mmCIF file with all atom_site columns, C-alpha atoms in Angstrom:
data_model
loop_
_atom_site.group_PDB
_atom_site.id
_atom_site.type_symbol
_atom_site.label_atom_id
_atom_site.label_alt_id
_atom_site.label_comp_id
_atom_site.label_asym_id
_atom_site.label_entity_id
_atom_site.label_seq_id
_atom_site.pdbx_PDB_ins_code
_atom_site.Cartn_x
_atom_site.Cartn_y
_atom_site.Cartn_z
_atom_site.occupancy
_atom_site.B_iso_or_equiv
_atom_site.pdbx_formal_charge
_atom_site.auth_seq_id
_atom_site.auth_comp_id
_atom_site.auth_asym_id
_atom_site.auth_atom_id
_atom_site.pdbx_PDB_model_num
ATOM 1   C CA . UNK A 1 1   ? 64.764 127.323 20.302 1.00 0.00 ? 1   UNK A CA 1
ATOM 2   C CA . UNK A 1 2   ? 65.434 126.728 24.053 1.00 0.00 ? 2   UNK A CA 1
ATOM 3   C CA . UNK A 1 3   ? 64.033 129.109 26.666 1.00 0.00 ? 3   UNK A CA 1
ATOM 4   C CA . UNK A 1 4   ? 66.266 128.715 29.730 1.00 0.00 ? 4   UNK A CA 1
ATOM 5   C CA . UNK A 1 5   ? 64.172 131.257 31.576 1.00 0.00 ? 5   UNK A CA 1
ATOM 6   C CA . UNK A 1 6   ? 60.909 129.312 31.158 1.00 0.00 ? 6   UNK A CA 1
ATOM 7   C CA . UNK A 1 7   ? 61.188 127.493 34.583 1.00 0.00 ? 7   UNK A CA 1
ATOM 8   C CA . UNK A 1 8   ? 61.355 130.736 36.216 1.00 0.00 ? 8   UNK A CA 1
ATOM 9   C CA . UNK A 1 9   ? 58.200 131.881 34.347 1.00 0.00 ? 9   UNK A CA 1
ATOM 10  C CA . UNK A 1 10  ? 56.472 128.724 35.489 1.00 0.00 ? 10  UNK A CA 1
ATOM 11  C CA . UNK A 1 11  ? 57.627 129.409 39.220 1.00 0.00 ? 11  UNK A CA 1
ATOM 12  C CA . UNK A 1 12  ? 56.343 133.001 38.772 1.00 0.00 ? 12  UNK A CA 1
ATOM 13  C CA . UNK A 1 13  ? 52.973 131.772 37.850 1.00 0.00 ? 13  UNK A CA 1
ATOM 14  C CA . UNK A 1 14  ? 52.781 129.352 40.802 1.00 0.00 ? 14  UNK A CA 1
ATOM 15  C CA . UNK A 1 15  ? 54.094 131.984 43.135 1.00 0.00 ? 15  UNK A CA 1
ATOM 16  C CA . UNK A 1 16  ? 51.561 134.585 41.953 1.00 0.00 ? 16  UNK A CA 1
ATOM 17  C CA . UNK A 1 17  ? 48.770 131.922 42.575 1.00 0.00 ? 17  UNK A CA 1
ATOM 18  C CA . UNK A 1 18  ? 50.145 131.091 46.010 1.00 0.00 ? 18  UNK A CA 1
ATOM 19  C CA . UNK A 1 19  ? 50.313 134.770 47.021 1.00 0.00 ? 19  UNK A CA 1
ATOM 20  C CA . UNK A 1 20  ? 46.779 135.572 45.709 1.00 0.00 ? 20  UNK A CA 1
ATOM 21  C CA . UNK A 1 21  ? 45.232 132.588 47.402 1.00 0.00 ? 21  UNK A CA 1
ATOM 22  C CA . UNK A 1 22  ? 47.086 133.188 50.733 1.00 0.00 ? 22  UNK A CA 1
ATOM 23  C CA . UNK A 1 23  ? 45.977 136.743 50.682 1.00 0.00 ? 23  UNK A CA 1
ATOM 24  C CA . UNK A 1 24  ? 42.431 135.757 49.717 1.00 0.00 ? 24  UNK A CA 1
ATOM 25  C CA . UNK A 1 25  ? 42.402 133.421 52.751 1.00 0.00 ? 25  UNK A CA 1
ATOM 26  C CA . UNK A 1 26  ? 43.881 136.089 54.969 1.00 0.00 ? 26  UNK A CA 1
ATOM 27  C CA . UNK A 1 27  ? 46.707 134.076 56.188 1.00 0.00 ? 27  UNK A CA 1
ATOM 28  C CA . UNK A 1 28  ? 50.180 135.141 56.770 1.00 0.00 ? 28  UNK A CA 1
ATOM 29  C CA . UNK A 1 29  ? 53.349 133.755 55.047 1.00 0.00 ? 29  UNK A CA 1
ATOM 30  C CA . UNK A 1 30  ? 54.226 132.345 58.490 1.00 0.00 ? 30  UNK A CA 1
ATOM 31  C CA . UNK A 1 31  ? 50.811 130.690 58.874 1.00 0.00 ? 31  UNK A CA 1
ATOM 32  C CA . UNK A 1 32  ? 51.363 129.008 55.479 1.00 0.00 ? 32  UNK A CA 1
ATOM 33  C CA . UNK A 1 33  ? 54.857 127.892 56.397 1.00 0.00 ? 33  UNK A CA 1
ATOM 34  C CA . UNK A 1 34  ? 53.437 126.397 59.578 1.00 0.00 ? 34  UNK A CA 1
ATOM 35  C CA . UNK A 1 35  ? 50.798 124.592 57.589 1.00 0.00 ? 35  UNK A CA 1
ATOM 36  C CA . UNK A 1 36  ? 53.345 123.140 55.193 1.00 0.00 ? 36  UNK A CA 1
ATOM 37  C CA . UNK A 1 37  ? 55.465 122.078 58.201 1.00 0.00 ? 37  UNK A CA 1
ATOM 38  C CA . UNK A 1 38  ? 52.322 120.323 59.737 1.00 0.00 ? 38  UNK A CA 1
ATOM 39  C CA . UNK A 1 39  ? 52.039 118.357 56.404 1.00 0.00 ? 39  UNK A CA 1
ATOM 40  C CA . UNK A 1 40  ? 55.613 117.175 56.826 1.00 0.00 ? 40  UNK A CA 1
ATOM 41  C CA . UNK A 1 41  ? 57.387 119.431 54.251 1.00 0.00 ? 41  UNK A CA 1
ATOM 42  C CA . UNK A 1 42  ? 58.681 122.521 55.988 1.00 0.00 ? 42  UNK A CA 1
ATOM 43  C CA . UNK A 1 43  ? 58.931 125.575 53.786 1.00 0.00 ? 43  UNK A CA 1
ATOM 44  C CA . UNK A 1 44  ? 60.351 128.481 55.811 1.00 0.00 ? 44  UNK A CA 1
ATOM 45  C CA . UNK A 1 45  ? 58.594 131.778 55.918 1.00 0.00 ? 45  UNK A CA 1
ATOM 46  C CA . UNK A 1 46  ? 61.695 133.358 54.218 1.00 0.00 ? 46  UNK A CA 1
ATOM 47  C CA . UNK A 1 47  ? 61.573 130.819 51.394 1.00 0.00 ? 47  UNK A CA 1
ATOM 48  C CA . UNK A 1 48  ? 57.866 131.599 50.797 1.00 0.00 ? 48  UNK A CA 1
ATOM 49  C CA . UNK A 1 49  ? 58.630 135.313 50.846 1.00 0.00 ? 49  UNK A CA 1
ATOM 50  C CA . UNK A 1 50  ? 61.498 134.859 48.356 1.00 0.00 ? 50  UNK A CA 1
ATOM 51  C CA . UNK A 1 51  ? 59.188 132.661 46.265 1.00 0.00 ? 51  UNK A CA 1
ATOM 52  C CA . UNK A 1 52  ? 56.297 135.185 46.188 1.00 0.00 ? 52  UNK A CA 1
ATOM 53  C CA . UNK A 1 53  ? 58.619 138.154 45.508 1.00 0.00 ? 53  UNK A CA 1
ATOM 54  C CA . UNK A 1 54  ? 60.414 136.412 42.684 1.00 0.00 ? 54  UNK A CA 1
ATOM 55  C CA . UNK A 1 55  ? 63.820 136.065 44.362 1.00 0.00 ? 55  UNK A CA 1
ATOM 56  C CA . UNK A 1 56  ? 63.316 132.247 44.302 1.00 0.00 ? 56  UNK A CA 1
ATOM 57  C CA . UNK A 1 57  ? 62.868 131.304 40.619 1.00 0.00 ? 57  UNK A CA 1
ATOM 58  C CA . UNK A 1 58  ? 62.180 127.597 41.042 1.00 0.00 ? 58  UNK A CA 1
ATOM 59  C CA . UNK A 1 59  ? 59.346 125.455 42.143 1.00 0.00 ? 59  UNK A CA 1
ATOM 60  C CA . UNK A 1 60  ? 59.313 121.707 42.544 1.00 0.00 ? 60  UNK A CA 1
ATOM 61  C CA . UNK A 1 61  ? 56.388 119.363 42.157 1.00 0.00 ? 61  UNK A CA 1
ATOM 62  C CA . UNK A 1 62  ? 56.718 118.676 45.917 1.00 0.00 ? 62  UNK A CA 1
ATOM 63  C CA . UNK A 1 63  ? 56.363 122.417 46.661 1.00 0.00 ? 63  UNK A CA 1
ATOM 64  C CA . UNK A 1 64  ? 53.238 122.555 44.489 1.00 0.00 ? 64  UNK A CA 1
ATOM 65  C CA . UNK A 1 65  ? 51.551 119.513 46.193 1.00 0.00 ? 65  UNK A CA 1
ATOM 66  C CA . UNK A 1 66  ? 52.171 120.768 49.712 1.00 0.00 ? 66  UNK A CA 1
ATOM 67  C CA . UNK A 1 67  ? 51.338 124.377 49.010 1.00 0.00 ? 67  UNK A CA 1
ATOM 68  C CA . UNK A 1 68  ? 48.123 123.292 47.280 1.00 0.00 ? 68  UNK A CA 1
ATOM 69  C CA . UNK A 1 69  ? 47.211 121.131 50.296 1.00 0.00 ? 69  UNK A CA 1
ATOM 70  C CA . UNK A 1 70  ? 48.184 123.846 52.776 1.00 0.00 ? 70  UNK A CA 1
ATOM 71  C CA . UNK A 1 71  ? 46.000 126.444 50.884 1.00 0.00 ? 71  UNK A CA 1
ATOM 72  C CA . UNK A 1 72  ? 43.126 123.995 50.500 1.00 0.00 ? 72  UNK A CA 1
ATOM 73  C CA . UNK A 1 73  ? 43.070 123.812 46.700 1.00 0.00 ? 73  UNK A CA 1
ATOM 74  C CA . UNK A 1 74  ? 43.885 121.361 43.965 1.00 0.00 ? 74  UNK A CA 1
ATOM 75  C CA . UNK A 1 75  ? 47.469 121.537 42.725 1.00 0.00 ? 75  UNK A CA 1
ATOM 76  C CA . UNK A 1 76  ? 46.036 122.539 39.272 1.00 0.00 ? 76  UNK A CA 1
ATOM 77  C CA . UNK A 1 77  ? 44.900 125.802 40.983 1.00 0.00 ? 77  UNK A CA 1
ATOM 78  C CA . UNK A 1 78  ? 48.505 126.716 41.528 1.00 0.00 ? 78  UNK A CA 1
ATOM 79  C CA . UNK A 1 79  ? 49.723 125.781 38.018 1.00 0.00 ? 79  UNK A CA 1
ATOM 80  C CA . UNK A 1 80  ? 46.924 127.495 36.097 1.00 0.00 ? 80  UNK A CA 1
ATOM 81  C CA . UNK A 1 81  ? 45.681 130.934 37.030 1.00 0.00 ? 81  UNK A CA 1
ATOM 82  C CA . UNK A 1 82  ? 41.946 130.040 36.633 1.00 0.00 ? 82  UNK A CA 1
ATOM 83  C CA . UNK A 1 83  ? 39.806 133.081 36.616 1.00 0.00 ? 83  UNK A CA 1
ATOM 84  C CA . UNK A 1 84  ? 42.771 135.434 36.753 1.00 0.00 ? 84  UNK A CA 1
ATOM 85  C CA . UNK A 1 85  ? 44.235 135.210 33.213 1.00 0.00 ? 85  UNK A CA 1
ATOM 86  C CA . UNK A 1 86  ? 43.008 134.129 29.782 1.00 0.00 ? 86  UNK A CA 1
ATOM 87  C CA . UNK A 1 87  ? 46.124 131.920 28.987 1.00 0.00 ? 87  UNK A CA 1
ATOM 88  C CA . UNK A 1 88  ? 49.077 130.327 30.582 1.00 0.00 ? 88  UNK A CA 1
ATOM 89  C CA . UNK A 1 89  ? 52.548 129.457 29.176 1.00 0.00 ? 89  UNK A CA 1
ATOM 90  C CA . UNK A 1 90  ? 52.141 125.722 29.709 1.00 0.00 ? 90  UNK A CA 1
ATOM 91  C CA . UNK A 1 91  ? 55.180 124.943 27.624 1.00 0.00 ? 91  UNK A CA 1
ATOM 92  C CA . UNK A 1 92  ? 58.175 127.103 26.713 1.00 0.00 ? 92  UNK A CA 1
ATOM 93  C CA . UNK A 1 93  ? 56.800 129.823 24.500 1.00 0.00 ? 93  UNK A CA 1
ATOM 94  C CA . UNK A 1 94  ? 53.430 128.224 24.143 1.00 0.00 ? 94  UNK A CA 1
ATOM 95  C CA . UNK A 1 95  ? 50.612 130.218 25.665 1.00 0.00 ? 95  UNK A CA 1
ATOM 96  C CA . UNK A 1 96  ? 47.326 128.333 25.698 1.00 0.00 ? 96  UNK A CA 1
ATOM 97  C CA . UNK A 1 97  ? 43.854 129.220 26.820 1.00 0.00 ? 97  UNK A CA 1
ATOM 98  C CA . UNK A 1 98  ? 43.237 128.295 30.506 1.00 0.00 ? 98  UNK A CA 1
ATOM 99  C CA . UNK A 1 99  ? 40.616 125.737 29.706 1.00 0.00 ? 99  UNK A CA 1
ATOM 100 C CA . UNK A 1 100 ? 42.952 123.834 27.399 1.00 0.00 ? 100 UNK A CA 1
ATOM 101 C CA . UNK A 1 101 ? 45.718 123.935 30.043 1.00 0.00 ? 101 UNK A CA 1
ATOM 102 C CA . UNK A 1 102 ? 43.368 122.516 32.647 1.00 0.00 ? 102 UNK A CA 1
ATOM 103 C CA . UNK A 1 103 ? 42.119 119.832 30.388 1.00 0.00 ? 103 UNK A CA 1
ATOM 104 C CA . UNK A 1 104 ? 45.682 118.850 29.462 1.00 0.00 ? 104 UNK A CA 1
ATOM 105 C CA . UNK A 1 105 ? 46.861 118.673 33.047 1.00 0.00 ? 105 UNK A CA 1
ATOM 106 C CA . UNK A 1 106 ? 43.790 116.646 34.019 1.00 0.00 ? 106 UNK A CA 1
ATOM 107 C CA . UNK A 1 107 ? 44.471 114.185 31.194 1.00 0.00 ? 107 UNK A CA 1
ATOM 108 C CA . UNK A 1 108 ? 41.297 114.954 29.411 1.00 0.00 ? 108 UNK A CA 1
ATOM 109 C CA . UNK A 1 109 ? 42.668 116.373 26.127 1.00 0.00 ? 109 UNK A CA 1
ATOM 110 C CA . UNK A 1 110 ? 45.951 116.893 24.337 1.00 0.00 ? 110 UNK A CA 1
ATOM 111 C CA . UNK A 1 111 ? 47.335 120.285 23.858 1.00 0.00 ? 111 UNK A CA 1
ATOM 112 C CA . UNK A 1 112 ? 46.588 121.681 20.346 1.00 0.00 ? 112 UNK A CA 1
ATOM 113 C CA . UNK A 1 113 ? 49.104 120.280 17.973 1.00 0.00 ? 113 UNK A CA 1
ATOM 114 C CA . UNK A 1 114 ? 50.039 117.394 20.241 1.00 0.00 ? 114 UNK A CA 1
ATOM 115 C CA . UNK A 1 115 ? 49.921 113.795 19.302 1.00 0.00 ? 115 UNK A CA 1
ATOM 116 C CA . UNK A 1 116 ? 48.632 111.530 22.229 1.00 0.00 ? 116 UNK A CA 1
ATOM 117 C CA . UNK A 1 117 ? 48.422 108.374 20.049 1.00 0.00 ? 117 UNK A CA 1
ATOM 118 C CA . UNK A 1 118 ? 51.076 106.646 22.200 1.00 0.00 ? 118 UNK A CA 1
ATOM 119 C CA . UNK A 1 119 ? 49.395 107.720 25.462 1.00 0.00 ? 119 UNK A CA 1
ATOM 120 C CA . UNK A 1 120 ? 46.220 105.686 25.033 1.00 0.00 ? 120 UNK A CA 1
ATOM 121 C CA . UNK A 1 121 ? 46.968 103.334 27.982 1.00 0.00 ? 121 UNK A CA 1
ATOM 122 C CA . UNK A 1 122 ? 47.494 106.292 30.363 1.00 0.00 ? 122 UNK A CA 1
ATOM 123 C CA . UNK A 1 123 ? 44.500 108.052 29.160 1.00 0.00 ? 123 UNK A CA 1
ATOM 124 C CA . UNK A 1 124 ? 42.593 104.845 29.519 1.00 0.00 ? 124 UNK A CA 1
ATOM 125 C CA . UNK A 1 125 ? 43.792 104.480 33.144 1.00 0.00 ? 125 UNK A CA 1
ATOM 126 C CA . UNK A 1 126 ? 42.845 107.997 33.995 1.00 0.00 ? 126 UNK A CA 1
ATOM 127 C CA . UNK A 1 127 ? 39.388 107.616 32.479 1.00 0.00 ? 127 UNK A CA 1
ATOM 128 C CA . UNK A 1 128 ? 38.866 104.261 34.239 1.00 0.00 ? 128 UNK A CA 1
ATOM 129 C CA . UNK A 1 129 ? 39.750 105.759 37.606 1.00 0.00 ? 129 UNK A CA 1
ATOM 130 C CA . UNK A 1 130 ? 37.492 108.558 37.221 1.00 0.00 ? 130 UNK A CA 1
ATOM 131 C CA . UNK A 1 131 ? 34.688 106.201 36.265 1.00 0.00 ? 131 UNK A CA 1
ATOM 132 C CA . UNK A 1 132 ? 35.503 103.943 39.118 1.00 0.00 ? 132 UNK A CA 1
ATOM 133 C CA . UNK A 1 133 ? 35.244 106.940 41.563 1.00 0.00 ? 133 UNK A CA 1
ATOM 134 C CA . UNK A 1 134 ? 31.914 107.996 40.004 1.00 0.00 ? 134 UNK A CA 1
ATOM 135 C CA . UNK A 1 135 ? 30.480 104.523 40.406 1.00 0.00 ? 135 UNK A CA 1
ATOM 136 C CA . UNK A 1 136 ? 31.478 104.318 44.075 1.00 0.00 ? 136 UNK A CA 1
ATOM 137 C CA . UNK A 1 137 ? 30.131 107.648 44.705 1.00 0.00 ? 137 UNK A CA 1
ATOM 138 C CA . UNK A 1 138 ? 26.733 106.753 43.120 1.00 0.00 ? 138 UNK A CA 1
ATOM 139 C CA . UNK A 1 139 ? 26.666 103.434 44.963 1.00 0.00 ? 139 UNK A CA 1
ATOM 140 C CA . UNK A 1 140 ? 27.110 105.424 48.225 1.00 0.00 ? 140 UNK A CA 1
ATOM 141 C CA . UNK A 1 141 ? 24.470 107.916 47.164 1.00 0.00 ? 141 UNK A CA 1
ATOM 142 C CA . UNK A 1 142 ? 21.780 105.349 46.268 1.00 0.00 ? 142 UNK A CA 1
ATOM 143 C CA . UNK A 1 143 ? 22.527 103.295 49.421 1.00 0.00 ? 143 UNK A CA 1
ATOM 144 C CA . UNK A 1 144 ? 21.976 106.459 51.521 1.00 0.00 ? 144 UNK A CA 1
ATOM 145 C CA . UNK A 1 145 ? 18.774 107.136 49.694 1.00 0.00 ? 145 UNK A CA 1
ATOM 146 C CA . UNK A 1 146 ? 17.507 103.614 50.295 1.00 0.00 ? 146 UNK A CA 1
ATOM 147 C CA . UNK A 1 147 ? 18.164 103.885 54.020 1.00 0.00 ? 147 UNK A CA 1
ATOM 148 C CA . UNK A 1 148 ? 16.337 107.194 54.255 1.00 0.00 ? 148 UNK A CA 1
ATOM 149 C CA . UNK A 1 149 ? 13.488 106.555 51.874 1.00 0.00 ? 149 UNK A CA 1
ATOM 150 C CA . UNK A 1 150 ? 9.910  107.180 52.957 1.00 0.00 ? 150 UNK A CA 1
ATOM 151 C CA . UNK A 1 151 ? 8.241  104.178 51.419 1.00 0.00 ? 151 UNK A CA 1
ATOM 152 C CA . UNK A 1 152 ? 9.059  100.660 50.284 1.00 0.00 ? 152 UNK A CA 1
ATOM 153 C CA . UNK A 1 153 ? 8.993  101.553 46.644 1.00 0.00 ? 153 UNK A CA 1
ATOM 154 C CA . UNK A 1 154 ? 11.800 104.151 47.035 1.00 0.00 ? 154 UNK A CA 1
ATOM 155 C CA . UNK A 1 155 ? 13.795 101.689 49.043 1.00 0.00 ? 155 UNK A CA 1
ATOM 156 C CA . UNK A 1 156 ? 13.430 99.112  46.357 1.00 0.00 ? 156 UNK A CA 1
ATOM 157 C CA . UNK A 1 157 ? 14.282 101.453 43.524 1.00 0.00 ? 157 UNK A CA 1
ATOM 158 C CA . UNK A 1 158 ? 17.451 102.907 45.360 1.00 0.00 ? 158 UNK A CA 1
ATOM 159 C CA . UNK A 1 159 ? 18.599 99.398  46.267 1.00 0.00 ? 159 UNK A CA 1
ATOM 160 C CA . UNK A 1 160 ? 18.384 98.347  42.747 1.00 0.00 ? 160 UNK A CA 1
ATOM 161 C CA . UNK A 1 161 ? 20.248 101.374 41.472 1.00 0.00 ? 161 UNK A CA 1
ATOM 162 C CA . UNK A 1 162 ? 22.909 100.788 44.157 1.00 0.00 ? 162 UNK A CA 1
ATOM 163 C CA . UNK A 1 163 ? 23.178 97.054  43.087 1.00 0.00 ? 163 UNK A CA 1
ATOM 164 C CA . UNK A 1 164 ? 23.433 98.333  39.393 1.00 0.00 ? 164 UNK A CA 1
ATOM 165 C CA . UNK A 1 165 ? 26.492 100.524 40.422 1.00 0.00 ? 165 UNK A CA 1
ATOM 166 C CA . UNK A 1 166 ? 28.044 97.406  41.938 1.00 0.00 ? 166 UNK A CA 1
ATOM 167 C CA . UNK A 1 167 ? 27.486 95.524  38.761 1.00 0.00 ? 167 UNK A CA 1
ATOM 168 C CA . UNK A 1 168 ? 29.122 98.251  36.716 1.00 0.00 ? 168 UNK A CA 1
ATOM 169 C CA . UNK A 1 169 ? 32.000 98.346  39.092 1.00 0.00 ? 169 UNK A CA 1
ATOM 170 C CA . UNK A 1 170 ? 32.421 94.633  38.789 1.00 0.00 ? 170 UNK A CA 1
ATOM 171 C CA . UNK A 1 171 ? 32.598 95.027  35.008 1.00 0.00 ? 171 UNK A CA 1
ATOM 172 C CA . UNK A 1 172 ? 34.953 98.031  35.176 1.00 0.00 ? 172 UNK A CA 1
ATOM 173 C CA . UNK A 1 173 ? 37.341 96.485  37.670 1.00 0.00 ? 173 UNK A CA 1
ATOM 174 C CA . UNK A 1 174 ? 37.505 93.206  35.423 1.00 0.00 ? 174 UNK A CA 1
ATOM 175 C CA . UNK A 1 175 ? 38.299 95.449  32.459 1.00 0.00 ? 175 UNK A CA 1
ATOM 176 C CA . UNK A 1 176 ? 40.931 97.243  34.385 1.00 0.00 ? 176 UNK A CA 1
ATOM 177 C CA . UNK A 1 177 ? 42.626 94.045  35.361 1.00 0.00 ? 177 UNK A CA 1
ATOM 178 C CA . UNK A 1 178 ? 42.507 92.754  31.895 1.00 0.00 ? 178 UNK A CA 1
ATOM 179 C CA . UNK A 1 179 ? 44.337 95.916  30.892 1.00 0.00 ? 179 UNK A CA 1
ATOM 180 C CA . UNK A 1 180 ? 47.028 95.161  33.550 1.00 0.00 ? 180 UNK A CA 1
ATOM 181 C CA . UNK A 1 181 ? 45.723 98.016  35.796 1.00 0.00 ? 181 UNK A CA 1
ATOM 182 C CA . UNK A 1 182 ? 45.349 97.811  39.583 1.00 0.00 ? 182 UNK A CA 1
ATOM 183 C CA . UNK A 1 183 ? 41.808 98.860  40.437 1.00 0.00 ? 183 UNK A CA 1
ATOM 184 C CA . UNK A 1 184 ? 41.440 101.224 43.423 1.00 0.00 ? 184 UNK A CA 1
ATOM 185 C CA . UNK A 1 185 ? 40.377 100.010 46.869 1.00 0.00 ? 185 UNK A CA 1
ATOM 186 C CA . UNK A 1 186 ? 36.655 99.731  47.449 1.00 0.00 ? 186 UNK A CA 1
ATOM 187 C CA . UNK A 1 187 ? 34.854 101.110 50.435 1.00 0.00 ? 187 UNK A CA 1
ATOM 188 C CA . UNK A 1 188 ? 35.082 98.577  53.364 1.00 0.00 ? 188 UNK A CA 1
ATOM 189 C CA . UNK A 1 189 ? 31.248 98.780  53.760 1.00 0.00 ? 189 UNK A CA 1
ATOM 190 C CA . UNK A 1 190 ? 30.686 97.717  50.130 1.00 0.00 ? 190 UNK A CA 1
ATOM 191 C CA . UNK A 1 191 ? 29.709 94.009  49.655 1.00 0.00 ? 191 UNK A CA 1
ATOM 192 C CA . UNK A 1 192 ? 32.314 92.049  47.510 1.00 0.00 ? 192 UNK A CA 1
ATOM 193 C CA . UNK A 1 193 ? 32.609 93.120  43.877 1.00 0.00 ? 193 UNK A CA 1
ATOM 194 C CA . UNK A 1 194 ? 35.419 91.174  42.532 1.00 0.00 ? 194 UNK A CA 1
#
């Protein structure tokens, strides 16, 4: 059964989140429009007003990206009413709990009743990129701790941990390349890993 009005319901969810977040931040529709224009994607105040009131019943992915950035939230916060509702209609006629919708959009879990067997490469890429970001973050943390340590033992321990993060990054990046993925850029201050 097709549900031609589903896109309008998706747009209404996003519009509701935009309005709530805009009002929470005490910014006007004009200020939000100005912020969007400043990001290089002008959305007129009248367009935003029509969107929030439901007169504009469409939303594009580009709209979601720029509105999220202008509001200072991740795009997921516009698509899923976290903390506001118990469920969201993530697919036509399919209400799912908020947590399940969030996990699906983040690439962490399939929706109930879905088959992700064919998506293993994409899931592996998402997981690999998340792991890569965590290893780089930990390398930075241990490097910082080593520079600000109070004694030689702390310096040594944190330098060893930072070096261990580099070793894990080396392994992960090699794995990513073997899987035909392009590893993310490394911080310029990190000694060579590849």
